[in-house]
């Protein structure tokens, strides 16, 4: 039997239009170069007042797509390419915290995803610091994944691709605000584990790049787990494991549904 039409499917007047997410809020940032690499004491140095903007063309060569491991020792082999994205206040003054961008984990349509560490500026007692004096930043153990997206590429491709990075950022902030209001006492990591949804730690913008800062997951991508690129075959998983993943998908659908109701 062949059907000419589906009478259950809503007409154009009855169907829901795509959700218009609230505008996202980004924090101003500045991208500065690192002098050398990470020292044995887990310190990196920049210059006072250094406003070097690291261009995309110069720094697209440190890709290591096939190695998503978290080995700290191999990150400094290209330490001349390290840079820090420093958070700024409303008046453009650099704050005492930033993200040390290290190796590239994955290339993306609008840029790349980079492994990063949180850094905090060391406070000095000497107020009369020379303009070119090095500034010390302590490298913490807080690991992040930073999606680094070029505004030039976004403006060029956004209307031609299904993937919309601005809408993605809006959606992630919506989920984050919803989860913070419903679970105010939980950390970002606890929020991610509880909701099964990747939250946004920070959204930064330096005028040239849009940065989406997320928690770092050292297990890699789920697609890579299911699909073996070496032999081109999909991995066969057991019923119990498949049931566990499907349950997580249902939990995500529940969280997303509540978040959407929250804004309607």
Tab-separated table of C-alpha atoms in Angstrom, residues 1-263:
chain	number	residue	atom	x	y	z
A	1	UNK	CA	0.000	0.000	0.000
A	2	UNK	CA	1.351	3.443	-0.916
A	3	UNK	CA	0.429	6.612	0.916
A	4	UNK	CA	0.284	9.956	-0.857
A	5	UNK	CA	0.359	11.956	2.332
A	6	UNK	CA	0.784	11.639	6.070
A	7	UNK	CA	-2.364	12.973	7.686
A	8	UNK	CA	-0.763	12.960	11.136
A	9	UNK	CA	2.063	15.300	10.180
A	10	UNK	CA	1.253	18.939	11.096
A	11	UNK	CA	0.864	21.481	8.348
A	12	UNK	CA	3.199	24.466	8.099
A	13	UNK	CA	0.760	26.548	10.138
A	14	UNK	CA	0.511	23.994	12.926
A	15	UNK	CA	4.136	22.952	13.301
A	16	UNK	CA	6.457	24.616	15.788
A	17	UNK	CA	9.101	26.945	14.403
A	18	UNK	CA	12.750	26.432	15.480
A	19	UNK	CA	13.409	27.732	18.971
A	20	UNK	CA	14.861	31.224	19.137
A	21	UNK	CA	17.430	30.884	21.912
A	22	UNK	CA	18.175	33.904	24.111
A	23	UNK	CA	21.236	35.919	23.149
A	24	UNK	CA	24.479	34.635	24.567
A	25	UNK	CA	26.717	36.703	26.833
A	26	UNK	CA	30.455	36.642	26.183
A	27	UNK	CA	33.327	37.979	28.259
A	28	UNK	CA	35.949	40.210	26.677
A	29	UNK	CA	39.353	38.569	26.305
A	30	UNK	CA	42.855	39.258	25.008
A	31	UNK	CA	45.194	36.782	23.384
A	32	UNK	CA	48.876	37.082	24.349
A	33	UNK	CA	51.967	35.091	23.487
A	34	UNK	CA	53.995	32.994	25.913
A	35	UNK	CA	57.735	33.511	26.316
A	36	UNK	CA	59.186	30.041	25.889
A	37	UNK	CA	57.379	27.069	27.377
A	38	UNK	CA	56.173	25.730	30.696
A	39	UNK	CA	58.960	25.587	33.288
A	40	UNK	CA	59.623	22.676	35.626
A	41	UNK	CA	57.818	24.679	38.317
A	42	UNK	CA	54.667	24.821	36.126
A	43	UNK	CA	55.057	28.522	35.338
A	44	UNK	CA	54.745	30.359	32.035
A	45	UNK	CA	55.825	33.918	31.329
A	46	UNK	CA	54.409	36.757	29.251
A	47	UNK	CA	55.469	40.382	29.000
A	48	UNK	CA	53.748	43.213	30.825
A	49	UNK	CA	51.338	44.915	28.467
A	50	UNK	CA	51.870	42.292	25.781
A	51	UNK	CA	48.935	42.560	23.393
A	52	UNK	CA	50.294	40.346	20.630
A	53	UNK	CA	47.373	38.772	18.822
A	54	UNK	CA	48.377	35.332	17.627
A	55	UNK	CA	47.092	34.995	14.084
A	56	UNK	CA	45.297	31.897	12.897
A	57	UNK	CA	47.592	31.422	9.908
A	58	UNK	CA	50.767	31.248	11.983
A	59	UNK	CA	49.384	28.803	14.495
A	60	UNK	CA	47.532	26.231	12.431
A	61	UNK	CA	50.542	23.885	12.211
A	62	UNK	CA	50.548	22.406	15.715
A	63	UNK	CA	47.746	19.934	14.986
A	64	UNK	CA	47.827	16.455	16.483
A	65	UNK	CA	44.446	15.048	15.474
A	66	UNK	CA	45.375	11.447	16.097
A	67	UNK	CA	46.533	11.913	19.673
A	68	UNK	CA	43.869	12.921	22.153
A	69	UNK	CA	45.829	11.746	25.182
A	70	UNK	CA	46.493	13.934	28.164
A	71	UNK	CA	50.263	13.457	28.384
A	72	UNK	CA	51.559	16.649	29.976
A	73	UNK	CA	55.151	16.100	28.852
A	74	UNK	CA	54.566	16.171	25.088
A	75	UNK	CA	52.697	19.471	25.123
A	76	UNK	CA	55.818	21.610	25.279
A	77	UNK	CA	57.511	20.332	22.115
A	78	UNK	CA	56.144	23.365	20.224
A	79	UNK	CA	56.233	25.819	23.099
A	80	UNK	CA	56.908	28.790	20.828
A	81	UNK	CA	53.293	28.391	19.718
A	82	UNK	CA	51.740	28.604	23.179
A	83	UNK	CA	49.464	31.510	23.993
A	84	UNK	CA	47.129	32.589	26.774
A	85	UNK	CA	43.590	33.857	26.361
A	86	UNK	CA	43.292	36.315	29.250
A	87	UNK	CA	39.913	37.367	30.609
A	88	UNK	CA	39.308	41.138	30.678
A	89	UNK	CA	36.932	43.340	32.628
A	90	UNK	CA	34.432	45.776	31.119
A	91	UNK	CA	37.119	48.473	30.860
A	92	UNK	CA	39.550	46.252	28.941
A	93	UNK	CA	41.898	45.550	31.854
A	94	UNK	CA	43.398	42.070	31.983
A	95	UNK	CA	42.313	39.934	34.900
A	96	UNK	CA	44.416	37.453	36.845
A	97	UNK	CA	43.043	34.328	35.176
A	98	UNK	CA	43.257	32.922	31.673
A	99	UNK	CA	43.492	29.775	29.583
A	100	UNK	CA	46.800	28.439	28.270
A	101	UNK	CA	46.030	27.087	24.790
A	102	UNK	CA	48.136	24.064	23.980
A	103	UNK	CA	47.868	21.308	21.387
A	104	UNK	CA	45.020	20.919	18.905
A	105	UNK	CA	42.702	18.039	19.708
A	106	UNK	CA	40.470	18.260	16.671
A	107	UNK	CA	39.906	20.478	13.657
A	108	UNK	CA	36.372	21.770	13.173
A	109	UNK	CA	34.415	23.622	10.497
A	110	UNK	CA	34.874	27.029	12.099
A	111	UNK	CA	38.250	26.483	13.767
A	112	UNK	CA	39.626	23.830	16.081
A	113	UNK	CA	39.293	22.378	19.562
A	114	UNK	CA	42.364	22.835	21.754
A	115	UNK	CA	43.487	21.334	25.006
A	116	UNK	CA	43.965	24.088	27.597
A	117	UNK	CA	44.986	24.624	31.200
A	118	UNK	CA	43.766	27.329	33.553
A	119	UNK	CA	46.527	29.788	34.494
A	120	UNK	CA	46.551	32.403	37.238
A	121	UNK	CA	48.771	35.465	37.334
A	122	UNK	CA	51.235	35.677	40.207
A	123	UNK	CA	50.847	38.758	42.355
A	124	UNK	CA	53.995	40.869	42.726
A	125	UNK	CA	54.771	43.234	45.589
A	126	UNK	CA	56.750	45.605	43.363
A	127	UNK	CA	54.306	48.116	41.888
A	128	UNK	CA	56.950	49.796	39.680
A	129	UNK	CA	57.283	46.911	37.230
A	130	UNK	CA	59.095	47.776	33.964
A	131	UNK	CA	56.919	47.782	30.862
A	132	UNK	CA	58.788	44.872	29.282
A	133	UNK	CA	59.240	42.827	32.467
A	134	UNK	CA	58.097	39.194	32.318
A	135	UNK	CA	54.832	38.306	34.050
A	136	UNK	CA	54.611	34.918	35.770
A	137	UNK	CA	51.517	32.740	35.439
A	138	UNK	CA	50.985	29.632	37.550
A	139	UNK	CA	49.754	26.695	35.482
A	140	UNK	CA	47.038	24.928	37.465
A	141	UNK	CA	45.806	21.393	37.066
A	142	UNK	CA	42.387	22.526	35.817
A	143	UNK	CA	41.986	21.031	32.349
A	144	UNK	CA	39.681	22.437	29.685
A	145	UNK	CA	38.759	21.985	26.058
A	146	UNK	CA	38.542	25.295	24.209
A	147	UNK	CA	36.642	25.507	20.941
A	148	UNK	CA	38.467	28.287	19.115
A	149	UNK	CA	36.347	29.716	16.267
A	150	UNK	CA	37.410	32.437	13.838
A	151	UNK	CA	34.866	35.226	13.359
A	152	UNK	CA	36.050	35.565	9.754
A	153	UNK	CA	35.148	31.940	9.048
A	154	UNK	CA	31.898	32.211	11.026
A	155	UNK	CA	30.714	35.158	8.948
A	156	UNK	CA	31.696	33.406	5.737
A	157	UNK	CA	30.210	29.954	6.399
A	158	UNK	CA	27.477	30.418	8.984
A	159	UNK	CA	24.668	30.903	6.428
A	160	UNK	CA	25.943	28.057	4.246
A	161	UNK	CA	26.361	25.302	6.862
A	162	UNK	CA	23.871	23.437	8.994
A	163	UNK	CA	26.177	23.806	11.980
A	164	UNK	CA	25.765	27.248	13.540
A	165	UNK	CA	28.395	28.031	16.212
A	166	UNK	CA	26.501	31.060	17.519
A	167	UNK	CA	23.325	29.025	18.023
A	168	UNK	CA	25.427	26.299	19.653
A	169	UNK	CA	26.833	28.814	22.153
A	170	UNK	CA	23.334	30.158	22.844
A	171	UNK	CA	22.015	26.650	23.499
A	172	UNK	CA	24.928	25.733	25.783
A	173	UNK	CA	24.448	28.860	27.878
A	174	UNK	CA	20.734	28.171	28.089
A	175	UNK	CA	21.364	24.674	29.440
A	176	UNK	CA	23.989	26.050	31.819
A	177	UNK	CA	21.651	28.726	33.234
A	178	UNK	CA	18.838	26.218	33.590
A	179	UNK	CA	21.022	23.728	35.426
A	180	UNK	CA	22.547	26.386	37.682
A	181	UNK	CA	19.086	27.530	38.733
A	182	UNK	CA	17.833	24.011	39.393
A	183	UNK	CA	21.108	22.795	41.001
A	184	UNK	CA	22.750	25.921	42.458
A	185	UNK	CA	25.177	24.072	44.732
A	186	UNK	CA	26.763	21.850	42.083
A	187	UNK	CA	30.049	22.463	40.277
A	188	UNK	CA	30.393	22.488	36.482
A	189	UNK	CA	31.748	18.944	36.519
A	190	UNK	CA	28.894	17.726	38.686
A	191	UNK	CA	26.440	19.504	36.395
A	192	UNK	CA	27.894	17.696	33.374
A	193	UNK	CA	27.744	14.295	35.053
A	194	UNK	CA	24.259	14.892	36.439
A	195	UNK	CA	22.697	16.208	33.235
A	196	UNK	CA	24.782	14.231	30.680
A	197	UNK	CA	25.040	17.540	28.795
A	198	UNK	CA	28.333	19.339	28.184
A	199	UNK	CA	28.079	22.726	29.942
A	200	UNK	CA	29.893	25.916	29.046
A	201	UNK	CA	32.499	27.122	31.505
A	202	UNK	CA	33.192	30.427	29.730
A	203	UNK	CA	32.324	32.167	26.482
A	204	UNK	CA	35.135	34.555	25.526
A	205	UNK	CA	35.506	36.954	22.604
A	206	UNK	CA	38.622	38.893	21.584
A	207	UNK	CA	37.134	40.351	18.392
A	208	UNK	CA	38.931	37.875	16.132
A	209	UNK	CA	37.947	34.623	17.815
A	210	UNK	CA	34.986	33.255	19.721
A	211	UNK	CA	36.088	30.838	22.442
A	212	UNK	CA	33.788	28.254	23.975
A	213	UNK	CA	35.496	26.881	27.101
A	214	UNK	CA	34.258	23.474	28.248
A	215	UNK	CA	35.369	20.788	30.703
A	216	UNK	CA	37.978	18.412	29.286
A	217	UNK	CA	36.874	14.790	28.834
A	218	UNK	CA	39.912	12.525	28.609
A	219	UNK	CA	37.953	9.601	27.141
A	220	UNK	CA	37.907	11.094	23.642
A	221	UNK	CA	34.941	11.235	21.291
A	222	UNK	CA	32.117	8.716	21.499
A	223	UNK	CA	32.090	8.338	17.707
A	224	UNK	CA	35.738	7.256	17.775
A	225	UNK	CA	34.822	4.696	20.425
A	226	UNK	CA	32.055	3.216	18.260
A	227	UNK	CA	33.843	3.414	14.910
A	228	UNK	CA	37.287	2.010	14.198
A	229	UNK	CA	38.933	4.244	11.602
A	230	UNK	CA	41.770	1.755	11.037
A	231	UNK	CA	39.636	-1.002	9.523
A	232	UNK	CA	36.494	1.039	8.790
A	233	UNK	CA	34.288	-1.218	10.905
A	234	UNK	CA	31.820	-0.270	13.591
A	235	UNK	CA	32.417	-1.672	17.054
A	236	UNK	CA	29.923	-4.254	18.269
A	237	UNK	CA	28.830	-3.484	21.819
A	238	UNK	CA	26.854	-5.679	24.170
A	239	UNK	CA	23.192	-5.228	24.983
A	240	UNK	CA	23.832	-4.066	28.537
A	241	UNK	CA	26.307	-1.414	27.386
A	242	UNK	CA	23.950	-0.246	24.631
A	243	UNK	CA	21.129	-0.035	27.182
A	244	UNK	CA	23.288	2.148	29.430
A	245	UNK	CA	24.071	4.577	26.578
A	246	UNK	CA	20.440	4.700	25.482
A	247	UNK	CA	19.384	5.510	29.032
A	248	UNK	CA	21.804	8.439	29.059
A	249	UNK	CA	20.297	9.692	25.785
A	250	UNK	CA	16.843	9.590	27.375
A	251	UNK	CA	18.147	11.508	30.395
A	252	UNK	CA	19.599	14.162	28.072
A	253	UNK	CA	16.258	14.477	26.283
A	254	UNK	CA	14.572	15.047	29.623
A	255	UNK	CA	17.035	17.792	30.609
A	256	UNK	CA	16.729	19.515	27.227
A	257	UNK	CA	12.932	19.339	27.410
A	258	UNK	CA	12.862	20.993	30.836
A	259	UNK	CA	15.320	23.668	29.677
A	260	UNK	CA	13.169	24.485	26.636
A	261	UNK	CA	10.036	24.747	28.790
A	262	UNK	CA	12.043	27.059	31.039
A	263	UNK	CA	12.424	29.664	28.255
